[in-house]
Amino acid sequence: MAASTLTEGFAILLLAAGLFFILAAVIGILRLPDFFTRLHAMGKCDTAGLSLSLLGLALLADDLAVTVKLVLVLALVAVANPTATHALARAASRAGVKVWRPDEPAGPAGER
Amino acid sequence: MGAPRHGGTRVRWLLGAAAFPALFLGLVLGMAELPEFGDPGSPASTHVSPRFIEDAAAETGAANMVTAVLADYRGYDTLGETAVIFAAGLGCLVILAAAGGRPNRPAAGMSHPFGSVILDAATRILVPVVLLFAVYVLIHGHISPGGGFQGGVLFGSGLIMMRLVWGPAHAGDGQQPEVPAFGPSLRGSLILACAGILGYAGIGLAAMAFGGEFLNYGTLPLGSDPAHVRELATLGIEAAVFLTVAGTVGVLFDTISIGMRESGVPLGSERGPRE
C-alpha cells in the first residue's frame, strides 16, 4: 500500500511538472516575438511536458500493456518532436524568415 | 464577394446566389425528416443493427463489427469509396498535368532532398516504424479499430516522409542529377493504386466466377468454414483498399509538388541560403 501511494505521488509530481512545461510552451507561443523564438518555446517545452506527462500516466496505468504503449509513444515523441522542430526551423531559415532583434518592433510587422 | 463586372458573370453570380439557398433549404428540410439520432424506433435500429450485432461475428469471423459491415455486408459501398479516392488521385494528376506539370520531374523545395543530417537520421528511425505500424493497423482491423483506409494513409505518409527528406526518384537529364529511388515513383504509386482497385473488383468477380454474387465471398474456394473464407476475403479487400489509398497519397503528393513548381509558386529553398 505504501509503495503504491509512493508511486501515485511520484506520478502526480511528474504530471504536474509536465503540465507546467506545457503551460510554459503555451505562454511562449503567445508572448514571444517571432517564429524562431516561438518554435524554441514549443519545441523544448512541448517535448519535456509531453514526456513527463506520459511518464506519469505510464506509472499510473493498471495494465502492463498500457504502460508499454505509453512508453512507446514517449519514445516516438522524443524522436519526432525535436526533429519536426528542426525541420520547421531549417525550412524557415531557408525561406528567408527574418530573425527578430531586440531593437526592432515586435508584432505582425516584425514577424516577416 | 466582389461585385460582378460583366453580363455573364452577373448571371452566373445570380444563379449561384439562388441555387445556394435552395439547396441549403432542401437539405435542411430533408434533415428534419430523418429519424432522431439514436432513435430506438428508427428502421436502422429495429432491423439492421440487431442483425449485424447478433450475426456479424459468426458469419464473417470479424471481431470488429465495423470491419464486417464495411468490407463484407456493404462491400459494394466500400468499393465505391475506394473508387472515389482513386478518382481524386487521378483528377489531381490530370488537372495538374494539364496545368503544365510534367510527370516524373521532381520540383525543388517540396520534393528536393532536404539535406539535413538530423532529419536523415530521424527518418531512418521513424519511417520503418511508421510503415510497420501501417501494416499492423491494416491486419489488426479485424479485431480493433483500423483497416485498409487508415493503414493506407499511414503507409502513404511514411512514403511522403521519405520523399520530403530524400527526394523522389528521377532520371538525370543533364540539368538535374540522377537521384536514386526511395519508395515508389509517381508511376509506381499510380500502379499501386490501380492494383488495389483492380484487386478489390477482382475479388468480387472471383466470387461471381465461383457461383456467388458480386462481392459475396462465401463461395470462394479458400476452405470449408464459410466464416473463415469470409475473414480471408475481407483481409484481401482491406489490403486492396490499403494499396489504393497508399498509392493515391503518393500520387497526390507527387503531382502537387510538381504542379507547384510548374505554376510558378515561389518555393522557399530557391530564395534562402543553401548549404
mmCIF file of C-alpha atoms in Angstrom:
data_model
loop_
_atom_site.group_PDB
_atom_site.id
_atom_site.type_symbol
_atom_site.label_atom_id
_atom_site.label_comp_id
_atom_site.label_asym_id
_atom_site.label_seq_id
_atom_site.Cartn_x
_atom_site.Cartn_y
_atom_site.Cartn_z
ATOM 1 C CA MET A 1 0.000 0.000 0.000
ATOM 2 C CA ALA A 2 2.765 2.344 0.934
ATOM 3 C CA ALA A 3 4.591 1.546 -2.300
ATOM 4 C CA SER A 4 1.532 2.282 -4.445
ATOM 5 C CA THR A 5 0.934 5.562 -2.618
ATOM 6 C CA LEU A 6 4.559 6.476 -3.256
ATOM 7 C CA THR A 7 4.156 5.594 -6.946
ATOM 8 C CA GLU A 8 0.996 7.660 -7.176
ATOM 9 C CA GLY A 9 2.645 10.627 -5.510
ATOM 10 C CA PHE A 10 5.593 10.404 -7.877
ATOM 11 C CA ALA A 11 3.239 10.133 -10.860
ATOM 12 C CA ILE A 12 1.302 13.199 -9.733
ATOM 13 C CA LEU A 13 4.589 15.075 -9.356
ATOM 14 C CA LEU A 14 5.583 14.086 -12.915
ATOM 15 C CA LEU A 15 2.162 15.097 -14.286
ATOM 16 C CA ALA A 16 2.328 18.457 -12.537
ATOM 17 C CA ALA A 17 5.814 19.089 -13.899
ATOM 18 C CA GLY A 18 4.626 18.089 -17.383
ATOM 19 C CA LEU A 19 1.656 20.450 -17.206
ATOM 20 C CA PHE A 20 3.980 23.235 -16.060
ATOM 21 C CA PHE A 21 6.180 22.784 -19.148
ATOM 22 C CA ILE A 22 3.145 22.687 -21.465
ATOM 23 C CA LEU A 23 1.846 25.883 -19.856
ATOM 24 C CA ALA A 24 5.268 27.468 -20.383
ATOM 25 C CA ALA A 25 5.126 26.446 -24.061
ATOM 26 C CA VAL A 26 1.675 28.000 -24.479
ATOM 27 C CA ILE A 27 2.774 31.252 -22.846
ATOM 28 C CA GLY A 28 5.902 31.223 -25.000
ATOM 29 C CA ILE A 29 3.943 30.801 -28.233
ATOM 30 C CA LEU A 30 1.609 33.623 -27.259
ATOM 31 C CA ARG A 31 4.202 36.067 -25.946
ATOM 32 C CA LEU A 32 7.468 35.596 -27.845
ATOM 33 C CA PRO A 33 8.101 37.983 -30.736
ATOM 34 C CA ASP A 34 8.948 35.920 -33.833
ATOM 35 C CA PHE A 35 8.773 32.496 -35.472
ATOM 36 C CA PHE A 36 12.097 31.162 -34.238
ATOM 37 C CA THR A 37 11.656 32.113 -30.598
ATOM 38 C CA ARG A 38 8.139 30.680 -30.611
ATOM 39 C CA LEU A 39 9.462 27.494 -32.157
ATOM 40 C CA HIS A 40 12.119 27.390 -29.476
ATOM 41 C CA ALA A 41 9.464 27.565 -26.760
ATOM 42 C CA MET A 42 7.245 24.996 -28.434
ATOM 43 C CA GLY A 43 9.957 22.506 -29.315
ATOM 44 C CA LYS A 44 11.612 22.318 -25.933
ATOM 45 C CA CYS A 45 8.687 22.759 -23.569
ATOM 46 C CA ASP A 46 6.269 20.578 -25.530
ATOM 47 C CA THR A 47 8.734 17.712 -25.671
ATOM 48 C CA ALA A 48 9.558 17.980 -21.982
ATOM 49 C CA GLY A 49 5.923 18.467 -20.945
ATOM 50 C CA LEU A 50 4.579 15.625 -23.040
ATOM 51 C CA SER A 51 7.378 13.273 -21.977
ATOM 52 C CA LEU A 52 6.854 13.974 -18.283
ATOM 53 C CA SER A 53 3.068 13.668 -18.571
ATOM 54 C CA LEU A 54 3.347 10.369 -20.441
ATOM 55 C CA LEU A 55 5.816 9.058 -17.858
ATOM 56 C CA GLY A 56 3.382 9.978 -15.076
ATOM 57 C CA LEU A 57 0.493 8.276 -16.895
ATOM 58 C CA ALA A 58 2.627 5.190 -17.536
ATOM 59 C CA LEU A 59 3.267 4.929 -13.787
ATOM 60 C CA LEU A 60 -0.456 5.261 -13.075
ATOM 61 C CA ALA A 61 -1.629 2.684 -15.658
ATOM 62 C CA ASP A 62 -3.009 -0.555 -14.194
ATOM 63 C CA ASP A 63 -2.342 -2.670 -17.275
ATOM 64 C CA LEU A 64 1.238 -3.504 -18.257
ATOM 65 C CA ALA A 65 0.251 -3.359 -21.954
ATOM 66 C CA VAL A 66 -0.915 0.248 -21.487
ATOM 67 C CA THR A 67 2.354 1.128 -19.764
ATOM 68 C CA VAL A 68 4.369 -0.361 -22.625
ATOM 69 C CA LYS A 69 2.269 1.501 -25.205
ATOM 70 C CA LEU A 70 2.716 4.794 -23.351
ATOM 71 C CA VAL A 71 6.487 4.255 -23.185
ATOM 72 C CA LEU A 72 6.475 3.562 -26.958
ATOM 73 C CA VAL A 73 4.549 6.805 -27.543
ATOM 74 C CA LEU A 74 7.096 8.537 -25.324
ATOM 75 C CA ALA A 75 9.960 7.205 -27.452
ATOM 76 C CA LEU A 76 8.183 8.307 -30.636
ATOM 77 C CA VAL A 77 7.546 11.808 -29.276
ATOM 78 C CA ALA A 78 11.122 12.094 -28.055
ATOM 79 C CA VAL A 79 12.379 11.451 -31.612
ATOM 80 C CA ALA A 80 9.647 13.085 -33.696
ATOM 81 C CA ASN A 81 9.057 16.334 -31.823
ATOM 82 C CA PRO A 82 12.634 17.709 -31.844
ATOM 83 C CA THR A 83 13.039 16.543 -35.458
ATOM 84 C CA ALA A 84 9.889 18.364 -36.533
ATOM 85 C CA THR A 85 11.077 21.486 -34.728
ATOM 86 C CA HIS A 86 14.425 21.241 -36.506
ATOM 87 C CA ALA A 87 12.745 20.769 -39.883
ATOM 88 C CA LEU A 88 10.464 23.774 -39.337
ATOM 89 C CA ALA A 89 13.337 25.994 -38.235
ATOM 90 C CA ARG A 90 15.507 24.889 -41.146
ATOM 91 C CA ALA A 91 12.747 25.416 -43.682
ATOM 92 C CA ALA A 92 12.005 28.878 -42.252
ATOM 93 C CA SER A 93 15.694 29.789 -42.294
ATOM 94 C CA ARG A 94 16.000 28.673 -45.934
ATOM 95 C CA ALA A 95 12.845 30.547 -46.887
ATOM 96 C CA GLY A 96 14.420 33.716 -45.548
ATOM 97 C CA VAL A 97 12.286 34.306 -42.456
ATOM 98 C CA LYS A 98 13.922 37.219 -40.662
ATOM 99 C CA VAL A 99 15.272 36.694 -37.159
ATOM 100 C CA TRP A 100 13.911 39.081 -34.547
ATOM 101 C CA ARG A 101 16.352 41.563 -32.974
ATOM 102 C CA PRO A 102 15.655 43.329 -29.695
ATOM 103 C CA ASP A 103 15.855 46.804 -31.299
ATOM 104 C CA GLU A 104 13.083 46.005 -33.837
ATOM 105 C CA PRO A 105 9.405 46.305 -33.004
ATOM 106 C CA ALA A 106 7.633 43.002 -32.333
ATOM 107 C CA GLY A 107 4.279 42.050 -33.793
ATOM 108 C CA PRO A 108 2.950 41.291 -37.248
ATOM 109 C CA ALA A 109 5.317 43.692 -38.991
ATOM 110 C CA GLY A 110 8.343 42.290 -37.202
ATOM 111 C CA GLU A 111 7.321 38.711 -37.902
ATOM 112 C CA ARG A 112 8.348 38.507 -41.517
ATOM 113 C CA MET B 1 -17.545 38.667 -52.595
ATOM 114 C CA GLY B 2 -16.519 41.151 -55.307
ATOM 115 C CA ALA B 3 -19.126 42.971 -57.430
ATOM 116 C CA PRO B 4 -19.937 41.298 -60.786
ATOM 117 C CA ARG B 5 -18.144 43.016 -63.663
ATOM 118 C CA HIS B 6 -19.977 41.982 -66.841
ATOM 119 C CA GLY B 7 -23.136 40.202 -68.000
ATOM 120 C CA GLY B 8 -22.067 36.548 -67.977
ATOM 121 C CA THR B 9 -20.502 36.822 -64.564
ATOM 122 C CA ARG B 10 -23.630 38.523 -63.190
ATOM 123 C CA VAL B 11 -25.932 35.771 -64.495
ATOM 124 C CA ARG B 12 -23.698 33.120 -63.019
ATOM 125 C CA TRP B 13 -23.467 35.023 -59.748
ATOM 126 C CA LEU B 14 -27.270 35.330 -59.564
ATOM 127 C CA LEU B 15 -27.748 31.659 -60.417
ATOM 128 C CA GLY B 16 -25.311 30.734 -57.683
ATOM 129 C CA ALA B 17 -26.989 33.077 -55.202
ATOM 130 C CA ALA B 18 -30.357 31.482 -55.999
ATOM 131 C CA ALA B 19 -29.113 27.892 -56.065
ATOM 132 C CA PHE B 20 -27.268 28.018 -52.777
ATOM 133 C CA PRO B 21 -30.257 28.907 -50.523
ATOM 134 C CA ALA B 22 -32.499 26.482 -52.436
ATOM 135 C CA LEU B 23 -30.034 23.639 -51.938
ATOM 136 C CA PHE B 24 -29.449 24.622 -48.332
ATOM 137 C CA LEU B 25 -33.196 24.769 -47.602
ATOM 138 C CA GLY B 26 -33.742 21.415 -49.296
ATOM 139 C CA LEU B 27 -31.011 19.805 -47.233
ATOM 140 C CA VAL B 28 -32.328 21.325 -44.001
ATOM 141 C CA LEU B 29 -35.886 20.138 -44.755
ATOM 142 C CA GLY B 30 -34.560 16.700 -45.630
ATOM 143 C CA MET B 31 -32.566 16.588 -42.403
ATOM 144 C CA ALA B 32 -35.710 17.417 -40.417
ATOM 145 C CA GLU B 33 -37.405 14.300 -41.819
ATOM 146 C CA LEU B 34 -34.591 11.972 -40.715
ATOM 147 C CA PRO B 35 -35.147 9.889 -37.573
ATOM 148 C CA GLU B 36 -33.733 11.313 -34.347
ATOM 149 C CA PHE B 37 -30.082 10.486 -33.715
ATOM 150 C CA GLY B 38 -30.026 7.187 -31.813
ATOM 151 C CA ASP B 39 -33.828 6.806 -32.029
ATOM 152 C CA PRO B 40 -34.553 3.195 -30.936
ATOM 153 C CA GLY B 41 -37.689 3.134 -33.107
ATOM 154 C CA SER B 42 -35.945 4.031 -36.392
ATOM 155 C CA PRO B 43 -35.705 1.341 -39.106
ATOM 156 C CA ALA B 44 -31.930 1.199 -38.757
ATOM 157 C CA SER B 45 -32.195 0.367 -35.059
ATOM 158 C CA THR B 46 -35.079 -2.130 -35.304
ATOM 159 C CA HIS B 47 -33.982 -4.125 -38.349
ATOM 160 C CA VAL B 48 -30.410 -3.546 -39.458
ATOM 161 C CA SER B 49 -28.339 -3.065 -36.311
ATOM 162 C CA PRO B 50 -29.659 -6.083 -34.325
ATOM 163 C CA ARG B 51 -28.945 -8.334 -37.290
ATOM 164 C CA PHE B 52 -25.341 -7.135 -37.503
ATOM 165 C CA ILE B 53 -24.822 -7.236 -33.740
ATOM 166 C CA GLU B 54 -26.154 -10.789 -33.401
ATOM 167 C CA ASP B 55 -24.787 -12.452 -36.521
ATOM 168 C CA ALA B 56 -21.735 -10.494 -37.742
ATOM 169 C CA ALA B 57 -19.075 -12.307 -35.693
ATOM 170 C CA ALA B 58 -20.404 -15.779 -36.503
ATOM 171 C CA GLU B 59 -20.981 -15.068 -40.196
ATOM 172 C CA THR B 60 -17.853 -13.113 -41.114
ATOM 173 C CA GLY B 61 -15.295 -14.148 -38.498
ATOM 174 C CA ALA B 62 -14.516 -10.480 -37.814
ATOM 175 C CA ALA B 63 -14.482 -9.479 -34.161
ATOM 176 C CA ASN B 64 -14.664 -5.817 -35.192
ATOM 177 C CA MET B 65 -18.230 -5.350 -36.379
ATOM 178 C CA VAL B 66 -17.386 -2.166 -38.259
ATOM 179 C CA THR B 67 -14.954 -4.104 -40.432
ATOM 180 C CA ALA B 68 -17.584 -6.789 -41.020
ATOM 181 C CA VAL B 69 -20.109 -4.196 -42.193
ATOM 182 C CA LEU B 70 -17.677 -2.120 -44.273
ATOM 183 C CA ALA B 71 -15.770 -4.859 -46.027
ATOM 184 C CA ASP B 72 -18.362 -7.626 -46.185
ATOM 185 C CA TYR B 73 -22.053 -6.738 -45.824
ATOM 186 C CA ARG B 74 -21.623 -3.395 -47.548
ATOM 187 C CA GLY B 75 -18.548 -4.222 -49.614
ATOM 188 C CA TYR B 76 -20.166 -2.648 -52.662
ATOM 189 C CA ASP B 77 -20.297 0.765 -50.941
ATOM 190 C CA THR B 78 -16.681 0.441 -49.886
ATOM 191 C CA LEU B 79 -15.714 -0.372 -53.470
ATOM 192 C CA GLY B 80 -17.359 2.918 -54.435
ATOM 193 C CA GLU B 81 -15.498 4.792 -51.709
ATOM 194 C CA THR B 82 -12.208 3.302 -52.845
ATOM 195 C CA ALA B 83 -13.016 4.306 -56.421
ATOM 196 C CA VAL B 84 -13.713 7.871 -55.226
ATOM 197 C CA ILE B 85 -10.281 8.052 -53.592
ATOM 198 C CA PHE B 86 -8.677 6.652 -56.726
ATOM 199 C CA ALA B 87 -10.592 9.190 -58.836
ATOM 200 C CA ALA B 88 -9.361 12.008 -56.574
ATOM 201 C CA GLY B 89 -5.774 10.937 -57.254
ATOM 202 C CA LEU B 90 -6.424 10.679 -60.982
ATOM 203 C CA GLY B 91 -8.189 14.056 -61.016
ATOM 204 C CA CYS B 92 -5.255 15.712 -59.293
ATOM 205 C CA LEU B 93 -2.880 14.098 -61.777
ATOM 206 C CA VAL B 94 -4.920 15.140 -64.826
ATOM 207 C CA ILE B 95 -5.603 18.717 -63.695
ATOM 208 C CA LEU B 96 -2.035 19.436 -62.622
ATOM 209 C CA ALA B 97 -0.588 17.726 -65.676
ATOM 210 C CA ALA B 98 -2.881 19.821 -67.855
ATOM 211 C CA ALA B 99 -1.684 22.916 -65.997
ATOM 212 C CA GLY B 100 1.842 22.211 -67.207
ATOM 213 C CA GLY B 101 3.278 19.733 -64.698
ATOM 214 C CA ARG B 102 5.393 17.008 -66.246
ATOM 215 C CA PRO B 103 5.268 13.604 -64.542
ATOM 216 C CA ASN B 104 8.477 12.143 -63.113
ATOM 217 C CA ARG B 105 10.212 15.520 -62.885
ATOM 218 C CA PRO B 106 10.655 16.498 -59.244
ATOM 219 C CA ALA B 107 10.087 20.033 -58.028
ATOM 220 C CA ALA B 108 12.603 21.900 -55.951
ATOM 221 C CA GLY B 109 11.610 22.636 -52.379
ATOM 222 C CA MET B 110 8.710 20.323 -51.675
ATOM 223 C CA SER B 111 10.395 17.234 -53.100
ATOM 224 C CA HIS B 112 14.028 18.245 -53.323
ATOM 225 C CA PRO B 113 16.325 16.417 -50.892
ATOM 226 C CA PHE B 114 16.308 18.413 -47.682
ATOM 227 C CA GLY B 115 19.953 17.635 -46.899
ATOM 228 C CA SER B 116 19.906 17.640 -43.120
ATOM 229 C CA VAL B 117 21.796 15.049 -41.067
ATOM 230 C CA ILE B 118 19.322 15.276 -38.180
ATOM 231 C CA LEU B 119 16.331 14.718 -40.454
ATOM 232 C CA ASP B 120 18.114 11.937 -42.276
ATOM 233 C CA ALA B 121 18.866 10.054 -39.051
ATOM 234 C CA ALA B 122 15.390 10.614 -37.582
ATOM 235 C CA THR B 123 13.723 9.477 -40.798
ATOM 236 C CA ARG B 124 15.824 6.324 -40.812
ATOM 237 C CA ILE B 125 14.451 5.576 -37.328
ATOM 238 C CA LEU B 126 10.861 6.686 -37.866
ATOM 239 C CA VAL B 127 9.937 5.501 -41.355
ATOM 240 C CA PRO B 128 10.292 1.755 -40.667
ATOM 241 C CA VAL B 129 8.196 2.194 -37.502
ATOM 242 C CA VAL B 130 5.519 4.102 -39.435
ATOM 243 C CA LEU B 131 5.400 1.552 -42.257
ATOM 244 C CA LEU B 132 5.263 -1.379 -39.830
ATOM 245 C CA PHE B 133 2.529 0.312 -37.819
ATOM 246 C CA ALA B 134 0.559 0.878 -41.037
ATOM 247 C CA VAL B 135 0.600 -2.855 -41.786
ATOM 248 C CA TYR B 136 -0.345 -3.573 -38.151
ATOM 249 C CA VAL B 137 -3.344 -1.226 -38.453
ATOM 250 C CA LEU B 138 -4.354 -2.979 -41.679
ATOM 251 C CA ILE B 139 -4.176 -6.520 -40.272
ATOM 252 C CA HIS B 140 -5.473 -5.665 -36.800
ATOM 253 C CA GLY B 141 -8.531 -4.001 -38.332
ATOM 254 C CA HIS B 142 -10.279 -7.330 -37.930
ATOM 255 C CA ILE B 143 -10.143 -7.030 -34.154
ATOM 256 C CA SER B 144 -9.673 -3.372 -33.294
ATOM 257 C CA PRO B 145 -10.406 -0.031 -34.961
ATOM 258 C CA GLY B 146 -8.374 0.294 -38.126
ATOM 259 C CA GLY B 147 -8.309 -1.253 -41.559
ATOM 260 C CA GLY B 148 -7.298 -0.519 -45.110
ATOM 261 C CA PHE B 149 -8.114 3.194 -45.241
ATOM 262 C CA GLN B 150 -6.320 4.097 -42.024
ATOM 263 C CA GLY B 151 -3.368 1.801 -42.689
ATOM 264 C CA GLY B 152 -3.080 3.066 -46.249
ATOM 265 C CA VAL B 153 -2.933 6.692 -45.152
ATOM 266 C CA LEU B 154 -0.252 5.815 -42.599
ATOM 267 C CA PHE B 155 1.758 3.937 -45.226
ATOM 268 C CA GLY B 156 1.388 6.831 -47.649
ATOM 269 C CA SER B 157 2.563 9.320 -45.041
ATOM 270 C CA GLY B 158 5.615 7.136 -44.450
ATOM 271 C CA LEU B 159 6.340 7.304 -48.178
ATOM 272 C CA ILE B 160 5.855 11.099 -48.123
ATOM 273 C CA MET B 161 8.326 11.390 -45.235
ATOM 274 C CA MET B 162 10.953 9.624 -47.337
ATOM 275 C CA ARG B 163 10.131 11.849 -50.319
ATOM 276 C CA LEU B 164 10.359 15.035 -48.270
ATOM 277 C CA VAL B 165 13.727 14.171 -46.778
ATOM 278 C CA TRP B 166 15.462 12.255 -49.548
ATOM 279 C CA GLY B 167 13.657 13.415 -52.683
ATOM 280 C CA PRO B 168 11.882 11.373 -55.328
ATOM 281 C CA ALA B 169 13.375 9.102 -57.924
ATOM 282 C CA HIS B 170 14.085 10.580 -61.324
ATOM 283 C CA ALA B 171 16.447 10.090 -64.203
ATOM 284 C CA GLY B 172 19.102 12.726 -64.780
ATOM 285 C CA ASP B 173 18.543 14.878 -67.839
ATOM 286 C CA GLY B 174 21.695 16.984 -67.907
ATOM 287 C CA GLN B 175 20.253 19.867 -65.890
ATOM 288 C CA GLN B 176 19.303 17.807 -62.866
ATOM 289 C CA PRO B 177 21.416 14.970 -61.458
ATOM 290 C CA GLU B 178 20.094 11.465 -61.221
ATOM 291 C CA VAL B 179 18.518 10.760 -57.842
ATOM 292 C CA PRO B 180 18.128 7.213 -56.542
ATOM 293 C CA ALA B 181 14.662 5.928 -55.740
ATOM 294 C CA PHE B 182 13.282 5.894 -52.208
ATOM 295 C CA GLY B 183 9.839 4.424 -52.312
ATOM 296 C CA PRO B 184 7.760 4.178 -55.492
ATOM 297 C CA SER B 185 7.951 6.835 -58.196
ATOM 298 C CA LEU B 186 4.830 8.660 -59.382
ATOM 299 C CA ARG B 187 4.291 5.897 -61.895
ATOM 300 C CA GLY B 188 4.847 3.277 -59.199
ATOM 301 C CA SER B 189 2.307 4.950 -56.897
ATOM 302 C CA LEU B 190 -0.195 5.015 -59.751
ATOM 303 C CA ILE B 191 0.395 1.306 -60.414
ATOM 304 C CA LEU B 192 -0.116 0.575 -56.687
ATOM 305 C CA ALA B 193 -3.428 2.460 -56.678
ATOM 306 C CA CYS B 194 -4.606 0.696 -59.853
ATOM 307 C CA ALA B 195 -3.570 -2.701 -58.482
ATOM 308 C CA GLY B 196 -5.566 -2.014 -55.326
ATOM 309 C CA ILE B 197 -8.817 -1.105 -57.004
ATOM 310 C CA LEU B 198 -8.460 -3.857 -59.617
ATOM 311 C CA GLY B 199 -7.759 -6.349 -56.835
ATOM 312 C CA TYR B 200 -10.884 -5.255 -54.994
ATOM 313 C CA ALA B 201 -13.069 -5.668 -58.073
ATOM 314 C CA GLY B 202 -11.189 -8.861 -58.926
ATOM 315 C CA ILE B 203 -12.080 -10.469 -55.585
ATOM 316 C CA GLY B 204 -15.713 -9.551 -56.266
ATOM 317 C CA LEU B 205 -15.554 -11.021 -59.769
ATOM 318 C CA ALA B 206 -13.840 -14.155 -58.451
ATOM 319 C CA ALA B 207 -16.775 -14.661 -56.085
ATOM 320 C CA MET B 208 -19.050 -14.421 -59.152
ATOM 321 C CA ALA B 209 -16.897 -16.900 -61.072
ATOM 322 C CA PHE B 210 -17.358 -19.473 -58.297
ATOM 323 C CA GLY B 211 -21.117 -19.156 -58.383
ATOM 324 C CA GLY B 212 -21.939 -16.409 -55.896
ATOM 325 C CA GLU B 213 -22.973 -12.778 -56.276
ATOM 326 C CA PHE B 214 -20.532 -9.921 -56.866
ATOM 327 C CA LEU B 215 -18.502 -9.408 -53.637
ATOM 328 C CA ASN B 216 -20.326 -12.267 -51.858
ATOM 329 C CA TYR B 217 -17.176 -14.043 -50.701
ATOM 330 C CA GLY B 218 -18.804 -17.151 -49.218
ATOM 331 C CA THR B 219 -18.321 -19.156 -52.390
ATOM 332 C CA LEU B 220 -14.564 -18.613 -52.782
ATOM 333 C CA PRO B 221 -12.628 -21.909 -52.577
ATOM 334 C CA LEU B 222 -10.432 -20.926 -49.608
ATOM 335 C CA GLY B 223 -11.578 -23.522 -47.068
ATOM 336 C CA SER B 224 -14.581 -25.348 -45.723
ATOM 337 C CA ASP B 225 -15.606 -22.920 -42.946
ATOM 338 C CA PRO B 226 -17.606 -20.074 -44.582
ATOM 339 C CA ALA B 227 -16.811 -17.625 -41.775
ATOM 340 C CA HIS B 228 -13.090 -18.275 -42.232
ATOM 341 C CA VAL B 229 -13.391 -17.828 -46.005
ATOM 342 C CA ARG B 230 -15.151 -14.504 -45.435
ATOM 343 C CA GLU B 231 -12.441 -13.475 -42.984
ATOM 344 C CA LEU B 232 -9.708 -14.156 -45.546
ATOM 345 C CA ALA B 233 -11.608 -12.369 -48.316
ATOM 346 C CA THR B 234 -12.218 -9.385 -46.029
ATOM 347 C CA LEU B 235 -8.483 -9.191 -45.370
ATOM 348 C CA GLY B 236 -7.950 -9.273 -49.149
ATOM 349 C CA ILE B 237 -10.416 -6.407 -49.581
ATOM 350 C CA GLU B 238 -8.741 -4.409 -46.819
ATOM 351 C CA ALA B 239 -5.333 -4.992 -48.410
ATOM 352 C CA ALA B 240 -6.710 -3.770 -51.744
ATOM 353 C CA VAL B 241 -8.074 -0.614 -50.094
ATOM 354 C CA PHE B 242 -4.685 -0.199 -48.382
ATOM 355 C CA LEU B 243 -2.850 -0.312 -51.725
ATOM 356 C CA THR B 244 -5.269 2.144 -53.353
ATOM 357 C CA VAL B 245 -5.084 4.656 -50.507
ATOM 358 C CA ALA B 246 -1.303 4.411 -50.110
ATOM 359 C CA GLY B 247 -0.800 4.765 -53.880
ATOM 360 C CA THR B 248 -3.211 7.692 -54.120
ATOM 361 C CA VAL B 249 -1.487 9.526 -51.277
ATOM 362 C CA GLY B 250 1.791 9.101 -53.156
ATOM 363 C CA VAL B 251 0.218 10.323 -56.420
ATOM 364 C CA LEU B 252 -1.320 13.358 -54.680
ATOM 365 C CA PHE B 253 1.983 14.354 -53.089
ATOM 366 C CA ASP B 254 3.988 13.928 -56.288
ATOM 367 C CA THR B 255 1.526 15.742 -58.546
ATOM 368 C CA ILE B 256 1.078 18.615 -56.126
ATOM 369 C CA SER B 257 4.820 19.075 -55.648
ATOM 370 C CA ILE B 258 5.326 19.020 -59.428
ATOM 371 C CA GLY B 259 2.359 21.313 -60.023
ATOM 372 C CA MET B 260 3.695 23.826 -57.519
ATOM 373 C CA ARG B 261 6.908 24.247 -59.426
ATOM 374 C CA GLU B 262 5.258 24.470 -62.822
ATOM 375 C CA SER B 263 2.680 27.003 -61.653
ATOM 376 C CA GLY B 264 5.396 29.376 -60.504
ATOM 377 C CA VAL B 265 4.512 29.364 -56.807
ATOM 378 C CA PRO B 266 7.673 30.633 -55.086
ATOM 379 C CA LEU B 267 9.399 27.866 -53.169
ATOM 380 C CA GLY B 268 11.421 28.599 -50.068
ATOM 381 C CA SER B 269 14.567 26.700 -50.865
ATOM 382 C CA GLU B 270 15.198 28.694 -54.044
ATOM 383 C CA ARG B 271 15.407 32.015 -52.188
ATOM 384 C CA GLY B 272 17.175 31.377 -48.911
ATOM 385 C CA PRO B 273 20.777 30.455 -48.190
ATOM 386 C CA ARG B 274 21.734 26.900 -49.022
ATOM 387 C CA GLU B 275 24.338 24.617 -47.578
#
